[in-house]
Coordinates of C-alpha atoms in Angstrom, one line a residue:
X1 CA 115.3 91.3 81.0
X2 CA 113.4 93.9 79.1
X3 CA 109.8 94.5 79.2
X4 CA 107.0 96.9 78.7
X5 CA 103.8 97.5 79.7
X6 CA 100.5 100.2 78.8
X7 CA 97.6 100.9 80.4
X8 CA 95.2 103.3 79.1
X9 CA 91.6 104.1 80.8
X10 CA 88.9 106.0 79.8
X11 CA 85.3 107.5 80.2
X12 CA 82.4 106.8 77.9
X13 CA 79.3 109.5 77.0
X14 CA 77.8 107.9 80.6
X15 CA 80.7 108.3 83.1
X16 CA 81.7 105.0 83.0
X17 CA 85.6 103.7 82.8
X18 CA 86.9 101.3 80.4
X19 CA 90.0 100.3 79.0
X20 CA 91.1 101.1 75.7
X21 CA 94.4 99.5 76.2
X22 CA 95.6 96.9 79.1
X23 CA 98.7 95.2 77.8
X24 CA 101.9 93.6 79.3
X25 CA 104.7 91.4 79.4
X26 CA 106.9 89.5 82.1
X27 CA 107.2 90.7 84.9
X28 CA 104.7 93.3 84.2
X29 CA 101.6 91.9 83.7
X30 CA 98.1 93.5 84.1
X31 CA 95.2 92.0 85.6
X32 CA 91.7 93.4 85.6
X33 CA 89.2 93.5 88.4
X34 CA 86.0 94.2 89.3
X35 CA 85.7 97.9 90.1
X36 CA 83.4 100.4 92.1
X37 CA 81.6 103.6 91.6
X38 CA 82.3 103.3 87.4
X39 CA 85.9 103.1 88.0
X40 CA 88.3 100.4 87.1
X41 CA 90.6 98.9 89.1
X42 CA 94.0 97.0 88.0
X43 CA 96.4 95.1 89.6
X44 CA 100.5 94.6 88.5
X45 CA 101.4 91.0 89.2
X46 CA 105.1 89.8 88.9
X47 CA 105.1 86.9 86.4
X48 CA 109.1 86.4 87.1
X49 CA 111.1 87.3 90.4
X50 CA 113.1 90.4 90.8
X51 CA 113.6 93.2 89.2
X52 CA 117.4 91.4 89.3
X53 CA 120.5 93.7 88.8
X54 CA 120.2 94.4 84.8
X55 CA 116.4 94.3 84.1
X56 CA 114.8 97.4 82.5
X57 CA 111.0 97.6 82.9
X58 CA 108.4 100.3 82.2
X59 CA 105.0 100.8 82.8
X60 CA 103.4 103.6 81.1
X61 CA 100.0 105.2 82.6
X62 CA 96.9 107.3 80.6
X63 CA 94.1 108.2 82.4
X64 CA 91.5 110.2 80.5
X65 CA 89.1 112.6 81.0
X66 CA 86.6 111.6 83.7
X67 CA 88.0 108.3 83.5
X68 CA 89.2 107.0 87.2
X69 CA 91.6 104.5 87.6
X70 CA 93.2 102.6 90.8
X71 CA 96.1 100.6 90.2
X72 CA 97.4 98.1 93.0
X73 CA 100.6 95.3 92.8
X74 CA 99.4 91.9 94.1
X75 CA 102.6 91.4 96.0
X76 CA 105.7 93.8 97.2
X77 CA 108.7 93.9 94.4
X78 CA 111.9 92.5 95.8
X79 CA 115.1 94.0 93.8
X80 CA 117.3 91.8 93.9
X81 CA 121.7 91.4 92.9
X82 CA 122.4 90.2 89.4
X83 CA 124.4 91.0 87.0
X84 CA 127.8 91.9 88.6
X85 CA 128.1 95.9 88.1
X86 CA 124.6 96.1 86.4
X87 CA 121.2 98.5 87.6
X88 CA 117.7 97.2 87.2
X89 CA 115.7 100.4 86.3
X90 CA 112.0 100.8 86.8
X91 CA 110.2 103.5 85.0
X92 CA 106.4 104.7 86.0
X93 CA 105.0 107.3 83.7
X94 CA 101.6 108.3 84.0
X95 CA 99.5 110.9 82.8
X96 CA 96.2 112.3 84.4
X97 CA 94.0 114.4 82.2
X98 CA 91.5 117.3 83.1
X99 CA 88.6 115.5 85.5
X100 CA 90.4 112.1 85.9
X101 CA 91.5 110.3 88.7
X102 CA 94.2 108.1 89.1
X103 CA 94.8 106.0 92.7
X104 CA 98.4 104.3 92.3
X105 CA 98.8 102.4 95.6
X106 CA 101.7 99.6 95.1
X107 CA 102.5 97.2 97.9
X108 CA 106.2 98.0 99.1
X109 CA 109.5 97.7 97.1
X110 CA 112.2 95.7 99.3
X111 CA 115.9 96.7 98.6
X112 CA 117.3 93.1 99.4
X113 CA 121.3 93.2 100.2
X114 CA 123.2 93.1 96.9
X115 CA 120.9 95.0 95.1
X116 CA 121.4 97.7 92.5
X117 CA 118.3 99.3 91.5
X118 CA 116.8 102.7 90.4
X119 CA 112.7 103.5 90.4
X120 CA 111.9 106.5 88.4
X121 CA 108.2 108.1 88.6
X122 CA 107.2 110.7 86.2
X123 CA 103.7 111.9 86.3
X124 CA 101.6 114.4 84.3
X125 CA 98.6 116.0 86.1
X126 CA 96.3 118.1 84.3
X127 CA 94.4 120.9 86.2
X128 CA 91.6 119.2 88.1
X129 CA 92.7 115.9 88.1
X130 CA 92.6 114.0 91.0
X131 CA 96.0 111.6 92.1
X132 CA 97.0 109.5 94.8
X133 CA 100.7 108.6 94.5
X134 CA 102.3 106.6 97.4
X135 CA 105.8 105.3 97.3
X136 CA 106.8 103.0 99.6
X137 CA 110.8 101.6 100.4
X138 CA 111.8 98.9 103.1
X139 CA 115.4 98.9 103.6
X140 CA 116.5 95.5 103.5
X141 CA 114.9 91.9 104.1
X142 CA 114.0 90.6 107.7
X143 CA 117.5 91.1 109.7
X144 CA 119.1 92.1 106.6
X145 CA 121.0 95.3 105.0
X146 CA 119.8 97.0 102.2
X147 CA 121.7 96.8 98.7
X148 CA 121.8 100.2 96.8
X149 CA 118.4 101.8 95.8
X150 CA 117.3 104.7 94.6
X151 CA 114.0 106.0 94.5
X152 CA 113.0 109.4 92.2
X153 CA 109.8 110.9 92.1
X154 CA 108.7 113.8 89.2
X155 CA 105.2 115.0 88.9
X156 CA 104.3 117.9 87.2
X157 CA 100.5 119.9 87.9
X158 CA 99.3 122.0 84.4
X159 CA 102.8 122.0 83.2
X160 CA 104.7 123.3 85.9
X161 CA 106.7 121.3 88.5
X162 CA 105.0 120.2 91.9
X163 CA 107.1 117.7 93.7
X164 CA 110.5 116.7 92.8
X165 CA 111.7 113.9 95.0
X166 CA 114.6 111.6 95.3
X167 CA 116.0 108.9 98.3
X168 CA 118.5 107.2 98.2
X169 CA 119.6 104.5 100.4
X170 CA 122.1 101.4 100.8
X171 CA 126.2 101.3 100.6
X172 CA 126.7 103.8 98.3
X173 CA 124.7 106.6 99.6
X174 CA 126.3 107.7 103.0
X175 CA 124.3 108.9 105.9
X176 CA 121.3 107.6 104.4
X177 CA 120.4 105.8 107.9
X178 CA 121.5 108.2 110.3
X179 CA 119.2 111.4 111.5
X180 CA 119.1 113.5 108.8
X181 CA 117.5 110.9 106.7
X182 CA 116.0 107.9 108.1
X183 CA 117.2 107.8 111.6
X184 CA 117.8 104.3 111.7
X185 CA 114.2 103.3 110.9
X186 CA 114.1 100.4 107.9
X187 CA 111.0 101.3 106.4
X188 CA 109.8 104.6 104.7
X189 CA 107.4 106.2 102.2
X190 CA 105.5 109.1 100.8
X191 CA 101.6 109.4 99.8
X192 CA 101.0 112.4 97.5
X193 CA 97.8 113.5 97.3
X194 CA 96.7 116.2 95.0
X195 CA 93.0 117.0 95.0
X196 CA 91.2 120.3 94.4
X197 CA 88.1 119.2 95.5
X198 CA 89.6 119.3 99.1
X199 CA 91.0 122.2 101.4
X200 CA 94.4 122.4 102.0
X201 CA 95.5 121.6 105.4
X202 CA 97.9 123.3 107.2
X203 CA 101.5 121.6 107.8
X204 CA 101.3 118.8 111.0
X205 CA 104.8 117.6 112.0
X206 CA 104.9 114.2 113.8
X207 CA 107.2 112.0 115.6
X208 CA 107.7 110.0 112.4
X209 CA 105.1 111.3 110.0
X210 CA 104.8 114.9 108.7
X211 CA 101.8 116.6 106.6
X212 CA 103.6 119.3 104.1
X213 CA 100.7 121.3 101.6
X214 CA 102.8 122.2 98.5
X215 CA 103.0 125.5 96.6
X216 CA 102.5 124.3 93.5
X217 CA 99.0 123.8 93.7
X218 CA 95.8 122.1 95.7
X219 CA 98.5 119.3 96.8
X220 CA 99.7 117.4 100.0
X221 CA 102.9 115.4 100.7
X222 CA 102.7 113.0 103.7
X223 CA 106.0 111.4 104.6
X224 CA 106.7 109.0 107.0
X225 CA 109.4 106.9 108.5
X226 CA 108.6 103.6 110.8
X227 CA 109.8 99.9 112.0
X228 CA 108.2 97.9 109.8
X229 CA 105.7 97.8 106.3
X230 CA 102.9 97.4 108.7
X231 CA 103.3 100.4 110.6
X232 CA 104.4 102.4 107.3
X233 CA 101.6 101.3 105.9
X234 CA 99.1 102.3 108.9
X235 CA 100.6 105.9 108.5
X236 CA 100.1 106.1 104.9
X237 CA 96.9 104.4 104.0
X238 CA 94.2 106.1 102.7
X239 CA 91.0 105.5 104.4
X240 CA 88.6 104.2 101.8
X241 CA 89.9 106.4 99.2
X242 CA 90.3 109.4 101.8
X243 CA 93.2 110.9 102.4
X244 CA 94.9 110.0 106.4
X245 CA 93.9 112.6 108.7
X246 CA 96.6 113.6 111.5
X247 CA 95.3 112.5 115.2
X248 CA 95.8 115.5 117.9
X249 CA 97.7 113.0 119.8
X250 CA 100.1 109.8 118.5
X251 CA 100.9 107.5 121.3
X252 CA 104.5 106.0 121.4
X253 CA 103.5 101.9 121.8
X254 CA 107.4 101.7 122.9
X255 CA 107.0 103.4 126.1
X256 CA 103.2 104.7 126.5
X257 CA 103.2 108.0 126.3
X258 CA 101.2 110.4 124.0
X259 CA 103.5 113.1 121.9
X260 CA 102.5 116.0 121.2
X261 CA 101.9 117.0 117.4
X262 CA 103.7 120.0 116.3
X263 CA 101.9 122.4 113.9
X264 CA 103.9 124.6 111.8
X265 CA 102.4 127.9 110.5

């Protein structure tokens, strides 16, 4: 299956968002919803099940200036097996002009066992734009091994590269579950926040969660690593459009006991 989808917001001569173009096709179709403070808010929903082993889907992402934009999936994508030796390939571009603000918070993409797939991000953000990016990757179904997925994350601030990002995890990508990448946990995600209305915080490494400013500009990368979606997402949620702020203390439910946060720098 091929399909395509566009999404273009802006700002009118009184601040408000509209949308000059919301259009889609199965399994990407857009849905409009009520937004707040002048913004609009859109949600993905799957009209068919997958992406399956061969599909090749893009969504492509304009947000103009002053225009602010949150875009949310109704459900998690499952990639699933298919075609025997095919790829399903999801592509997210987006672009973020001078002023705008973009919120892209997707529910989780499940790798199911069998799977083949590839999700490409490739964002433009123009200096003082404001983006929230999170990427989040559950290893497998409930008691299940993951199939091959790949996840690759671009983004570009005022032309020059910021964050380039890729993970890779299932049969065909070795070590990908033992310490130096996931250390056994199934569930894992980023949440890129790059805001220059905010001071940069200095660099807070966790037990399973790390905060890392980047060089490239007024920019934060949270990663995190944990059991489940609902503890991923805890880590990685931002608090009514804030940004998660890093307790002094993290207590390990396991066994009790409070960890110590390690600050680097």
């Amino acid at each position: 299956m091929r399909a395509t989808a566009r999404l273009v917001a802006r700002a009118d001569r009184h601040g408000r968002t509209t949308l000059a173009e919301l259009r889609g096709e199965s399994p990407l179709l857009l849905r409009q919803v009520p937004g707040r403070d002048g913004g609009v808010t859109v949600y993905v929903v799957g009209g068919a099940a997958g992406p399956l082993a061969g599909d090749d889907l893009r969504l492509d992402v304009e947000v103009g200036p002053g225009a602010v934009l949150r875009v949310h999936t109704v459900a998690a994508s499952i990639a699933l097996p298919g075609h025997p030796g095919a790829v399903s390939r999801m592509l997210v571009r987006a672009t973020v002009s001078e002023g705008a603000t973009l919120h892209w918070l997707p529910e989780q993409l499940v790798a199911a066992a069998g799977c083949a797939h590839v999700a490409d991000s490739q964002v433009d953000v123009a200096e003082g734009a404001i983006l929230h990016w999170r990427d989040e990757l559950i290893c497998g179904r409930h008691h299940e091994r993951p199939g091959d997925a790949e996840v690759n994350t671009w983004v570009d601030l005022d032309g020059r590269p910021l964050l380039r990002q890729c993970l890779a995890v299932g049969p065909n990508a070795p070590g990908w579950s033992g310490p130096a990448v996931l250390g056994g946990a199934p569930a894992t995600g980023s949440l890129l926040v790059v805001d220059p209305t905010r001071l940069v915080e200095p660099p807070v490494v966790q037990q399973t969660v790390a905060r890392l400013p980047l060089a490239g500009g007024p920019a934060t990368l949270w990663t995190a690593t944990a059991p489940d979606a609902h503890t991923l997402r805890a880590l990685l949620e931002p608090d009514g459009g804030e940004v998660p702020t890093a307790p002094d203390r993290i207590t390990n439910s396991a066994e009790g006991e409070g960890t110590e946060v390690v600050r680097v720098g």
